[in-house]
Coordinates of C-alpha atoms in Angstrom, one line a residue:
X240 CA -42.4 -58.4 -92.3
X241 CA -45.0 -58.9 -90.1
X242 CA -48.0 -56.7 -89.2
X243 CA -51.0 -56.8 -86.9
X244 CA -54.9 -56.6 -87.7
X245 CA -57.2 -54.6 -85.1
X246 CA -61.0 -56.7 -86.3
X247 CA -64.4 -56.6 -84.3
X248 CA -67.2 -58.8 -85.6
X249 CA -69.9 -60.1 -84.9
X250 CA -70.5 -64.3 -84.7
X251 CA -73.7 -65.5 -84.8
X252 CA -73.0 -66.2 -88.2
X253 CA -69.8 -68.1 -87.7
X254 CA -68.6 -71.1 -86.0
X255 CA -65.8 -69.0 -84.0
X256 CA -62.5 -68.1 -85.0
X257 CA -60.9 -70.8 -85.8
X258 CA -61.1 -73.1 -88.8
X259 CA -63.9 -75.4 -89.3
X260 CA -64.7 -78.7 -91.3
X261 CA -68.4 -78.0 -91.1
X262 CA -68.5 -74.3 -92.1
X263 CA -67.5 -71.2 -92.1
X264 CA -65.4 -69.1 -89.6
X265 CA -64.1 -65.2 -89.1
X266 CA -60.1 -66.2 -89.8
X267 CA -61.2 -68.3 -93.3
X268 CA -63.1 -65.3 -94.5
X269 CA -60.4 -62.8 -93.3
X270 CA -57.4 -64.7 -95.1
X271 CA -60.0 -65.2 -98.2
X272 CA -60.2 -61.0 -98.6
X273 CA -56.9 -60.3 -97.6
X274 CA -55.7 -63.0 -99.9
X275 CA -57.3 -61.7 -102.7
X276 CA -56.1 -58.4 -101.5
X277 CA -52.9 -58.7 -101.4
X278 CA -52.2 -61.1 -104.2
X279 CA -50.4 -63.0 -102.5
X280 CA -51.3 -66.1 -99.6
X281 CA -51.9 -65.0 -96.8
X282 CA -52.2 -67.0 -93.1
X283 CA -53.4 -64.7 -89.9
X284 CA -52.6 -66.0 -86.7
X285 CA -55.0 -64.5 -84.1
X286 CA -54.4 -64.0 -80.3
X287 CA -57.5 -66.6 -79.5
X288 CA -60.0 -68.7 -80.1
X289 CA -63.8 -67.4 -79.7
X290 CA -66.4 -70.2 -79.5
X291 CA -68.8 -70.6 -82.1
X292 CA -71.6 -67.6 -82.4
X293 CA -69.1 -65.3 -79.6
X294 CA -68.5 -61.7 -80.5
X295 CA -65.7 -59.2 -80.2
X296 CA -65.2 -55.6 -80.4
X297 CA -61.6 -56.1 -80.0
X298 CA -59.5 -59.2 -81.8
X299 CA -55.8 -58.8 -82.9
X300 CA -54.4 -60.7 -85.4
X301 CA -50.8 -61.5 -87.3
X302 CA -49.4 -62.0 -90.2
X303 CA -46.3 -61.7 -93.1
X304 CA -45.4 -61.0 -96.1
X305 CA -42.2 -60.4 -98.2
X306 CA -42.7 -56.6 -99.6
X307 CA -43.2 -53.8 -97.5
X308 CA -46.9 -53.3 -97.3
X309 CA -48.1 -49.8 -98.1
X310 CA -50.6 -49.0 -95.0
X311 CA -53.4 -46.4 -95.6
X312 CA -57.2 -45.5 -95.9
X313 CA -57.2 -47.1 -98.6
X314 CA -57.0 -50.0 -98.0
X315 CA -58.4 -50.5 -94.7
X316 CA -61.7 -49.8 -96.6
X317 CA -61.1 -52.0 -100.1
X318 CA -60.8 -54.7 -97.3
X319 CA -64.2 -53.5 -95.5
X320 CA -66.0 -53.7 -99.3
X321 CA -65.0 -56.9 -99.3
X322 CA -65.8 -58.0 -95.9
X323 CA -68.9 -59.2 -94.8
X324 CA -71.0 -56.0 -92.6
X325 CA -70.8 -58.5 -89.5
X326 CA -66.1 -58.1 -89.7
X327 CA -64.5 -54.8 -89.7
X328 CA -61.0 -53.6 -90.0
X329 CA -59.8 -51.0 -87.6
X330 CA -56.5 -50.4 -88.2
X331 CA -53.1 -52.7 -89.9
X332 CA -50.4 -51.8 -88.5
X333 CA -46.1 -53.1 -88.3
X334 CA -44.6 -55.1 -85.3
X335 CA -41.2 -56.5 -84.5
X336 CA -40.4 -60.0 -85.7
X337 CA -40.7 -61.4 -82.5
X338 CA -44.5 -60.0 -81.7
X339 CA -46.8 -62.3 -81.8
X340 CA -50.7 -62.2 -81.3
X341 CA -51.7 -65.1 -79.0
X342 CA -48.3 -65.3 -77.3
X343 CA -47.0 -62.0 -76.7
X344 CA -50.6 -61.0 -75.4
X345 CA -50.5 -60.1 -71.8
X346 CA -54.6 -59.9 -70.5
X347 CA -57.6 -61.1 -72.4
X348 CA -61.0 -59.1 -71.3
X349 CA -64.6 -60.4 -71.7
X350 CA -68.4 -59.4 -70.9
X351 CA -71.3 -61.4 -70.7
X352 CA -74.8 -59.6 -71.0
X353 CA -78.0 -60.2 -70.1
X354 CA -80.9 -58.7 -70.6
X355 CA -84.1 -59.7 -68.8
X356 CA -86.3 -58.4 -72.2
X357 CA -85.5 -59.1 -75.5
X358 CA -85.0 -56.4 -77.7
X359 CA -85.3 -55.9 -81.5
X360 CA -81.7 -54.1 -81.5
X361 CA -80.3 -57.1 -79.8
X362 CA -81.0 -59.9 -81.6
X363 CA -78.0 -62.5 -80.3
X364 CA -76.1 -59.7 -78.9
X365 CA -77.3 -60.5 -75.5
X366 CA -78.6 -63.3 -73.1
X367 CA -82.6 -62.6 -72.5
X368 CA -82.6 -64.6 -68.8
X369 CA -86.0 -63.3 -66.7
X370 CA -85.9 -64.8 -63.9
X371 CA -84.8 -63.1 -61.0
X372 CA -81.1 -62.8 -59.2
X373 CA -78.9 -61.9 -56.9
X374 CA -76.3 -60.0 -57.7
X375 CA -74.1 -60.6 -54.5
X376 CA -74.4 -63.7 -54.1
X377 CA -72.9 -64.2 -57.5
X378 CA -70.4 -61.9 -56.9
X379 CA -69.4 -63.4 -53.6
X380 CA -68.3 -66.5 -55.8
X381 CA -66.9 -64.2 -58.2
X382 CA -65.0 -63.0 -55.7
X383 CA -63.3 -66.5 -54.9
X384 CA -61.6 -66.4 -58.9
X385 CA -58.4 -64.6 -57.6
X386 CA -58.5 -67.0 -54.8
X387 CA -57.6 -69.6 -57.2
X388 CA -55.5 -70.4 -60.4
X389 CA -56.4 -73.5 -61.8
X390 CA -60.1 -74.0 -63.7
X391 CA -60.4 -77.0 -64.7
X392 CA -63.7 -77.6 -63.7
X393 CA -64.7 -74.9 -66.3
X394 CA -63.6 -76.2 -68.8
X395 CA -64.5 -78.3 -71.8
X396 CA -63.3 -81.0 -71.0
X397 CA -62.1 -82.0 -74.2
X398 CA -59.4 -79.6 -74.2
X399 CA -55.0 -79.9 -75.4
X400 CA -53.8 -77.4 -73.3
X401 CA -50.8 -78.4 -70.9
X402 CA -52.0 -76.8 -67.6
X403 CA -55.3 -75.5 -66.4
X404 CA -54.2 -72.3 -64.2
X405 CA -55.1 -68.7 -65.3
X406 CA -54.1 -65.9 -63.5
X407 CA -57.9 -63.6 -62.7
X408 CA -57.7 -59.2 -63.3
X409 CA -61.1 -58.5 -62.7
X410 CA -64.3 -60.5 -61.9
X411 CA -67.3 -59.0 -61.3
X412 CA -71.4 -59.0 -61.6
X413 CA -72.2 -54.7 -62.9
X414 CA -76.1 -54.0 -63.2
X415 CA -75.2 -51.3 -66.5
X416 CA -78.3 -49.2 -67.9
X417 CA -81.0 -51.9 -68.4
X418 CA -77.9 -55.0 -69.2
X419 CA -76.4 -57.2 -66.5
X420 CA -72.8 -57.4 -66.9
X421 CA -70.5 -59.6 -66.2
X422 CA -66.9 -58.6 -66.2
X423 CA -63.8 -61.1 -66.0
X424 CA -60.3 -60.1 -67.4
X425 CA -57.2 -62.8 -66.8
X426 CA -54.0 -63.4 -68.7
X427 CA -55.7 -66.6 -71.1
X428 CA -58.9 -68.8 -71.0
X429 CA -59.8 -71.8 -71.1
X430 CA -61.7 -73.4 -74.2
X431 CA -65.3 -72.6 -72.9
X432 CA -64.9 -71.3 -69.6
X433 CA -66.3 -68.2 -69.4
X434 CA -69.9 -69.8 -70.4
X435 CA -69.2 -71.8 -67.9
X436 CA -68.6 -69.3 -65.4
X437 CA -71.5 -67.5 -66.0
X438 CA -73.7 -70.4 -66.2
X439 CA -72.5 -71.5 -63.0
X440 CA -73.5 -68.4 -61.2
X441 CA -77.0 -68.2 -62.8
X442 CA -77.4 -71.1 -61.0
X443 CA -76.1 -69.1 -57.3
X444 CA -77.8 -66.1 -58.6
X445 CA -81.1 -68.0 -58.4
X446 CA -80.6 -69.7 -55.6
X447 CA -80.1 -73.6 -56.9
X448 CA -75.9 -73.7 -55.4
X449 CA -74.4 -71.6 -52.3
X450 CA -70.6 -69.9 -52.7
X451 CA -69.3 -72.5 -50.7
X452 CA -70.8 -75.1 -53.6
X453 CA -69.4 -72.9 -55.9
X454 CA -65.6 -73.1 -53.9
X455 CA -65.8 -77.1 -54.0
X456 CA -66.2 -76.7 -57.5
X457 CA -63.8 -75.2 -58.4
X458 CA -61.5 -77.2 -56.0
X459 CA -62.8 -80.7 -57.6
X460 CA -61.5 -80.2 -61.5
X461 CA -64.0 -82.1 -62.3
X462 CA -66.3 -79.8 -65.5
X463 CA -69.3 -82.5 -64.9
X464 CA -69.3 -80.7 -61.4
X465 CA -70.2 -76.6 -62.6
X466 CA -73.1 -75.8 -64.0
X467 CA -74.6 -76.1 -67.3
X468 CA -72.3 -73.1 -70.1
X469 CA -74.8 -69.6 -70.9
X470 CA -75.4 -68.6 -74.6
X471 CA -72.9 -67.4 -76.7
X472 CA -74.8 -65.1 -78.1
X473 CA -73.9 -62.5 -74.6
X474 CA -70.4 -63.2 -75.0
X475 CA -68.0 -60.4 -76.4
X476 CA -64.6 -60.1 -76.0
X477 CA -63.7 -56.5 -75.9
X478 CA -60.0 -55.9 -74.9
X479 CA -56.8 -58.0 -75.9
X480 CA -53.5 -56.4 -73.7
X481 CA -50.2 -56.2 -74.9
X482 CA -46.9 -54.9 -73.4
X483 CA -46.8 -50.5 -75.2
X484 CA -43.5 -52.3 -77.1
X485 CA -45.9 -54.7 -79.4
X486 CA -46.3 -50.7 -80.6
X487 CA -43.7 -49.1 -81.3
X488 CA -43.5 -49.5 -84.5
X489 CA -47.4 -48.7 -85.3
X490 CA -46.2 -45.4 -83.2
X491 CA -42.9 -44.4 -85.0
X492 CA -43.3 -40.8 -87.4
X493 CA -42.6 -41.8 -90.8

């Protein structure tokens, strides 16, 4: 039987989602605790990889068991007691055998959060960036993302992918209380793409790059033409979208 896990995490202490030879990952910790409580070796597959230091308000993963799992609040509580404070499971539910956490996902939605002032309550959860920014110009650049679907210029160089195409659903900068938030949603993202887009658009906001130059970077398909990556601390995966049928088994009456 295949099960989905919905979880969230603060990524500060981890070397990203996926197993790493040189540091602890979210996947490794989650598999260890699931194996311990379910008393058999558990392997999980996530909806996608987040970089070292990146956070997730909503992440999904799946795993398989040969036996039915009794899904109770007690199970979730027991798992959360075993997990460190910076990883939390919200729910576990059954899915059809052909539902895949990564390949069944239709959208991913990220936010990048910036503040001008340091906050003791948001340590490593925002990017503190003090320069004045022209948000209108940054949004003109963001609007260009809907006109193209090849984002090779914003992908890490040695990424093992068959293509660099992404379909954009949302891309805009919004002032929300005391934060500047970049909202970006697409069917998929390339490795390092959001942080590189943010870092490049911050150059535009400071008047160091024009929107026309940003367009040329998009067309160049060359990572060396784009700006530096923004720090991981401000980036959050906030939503992973699936077709409604994925949740059919979750909503079945028992």
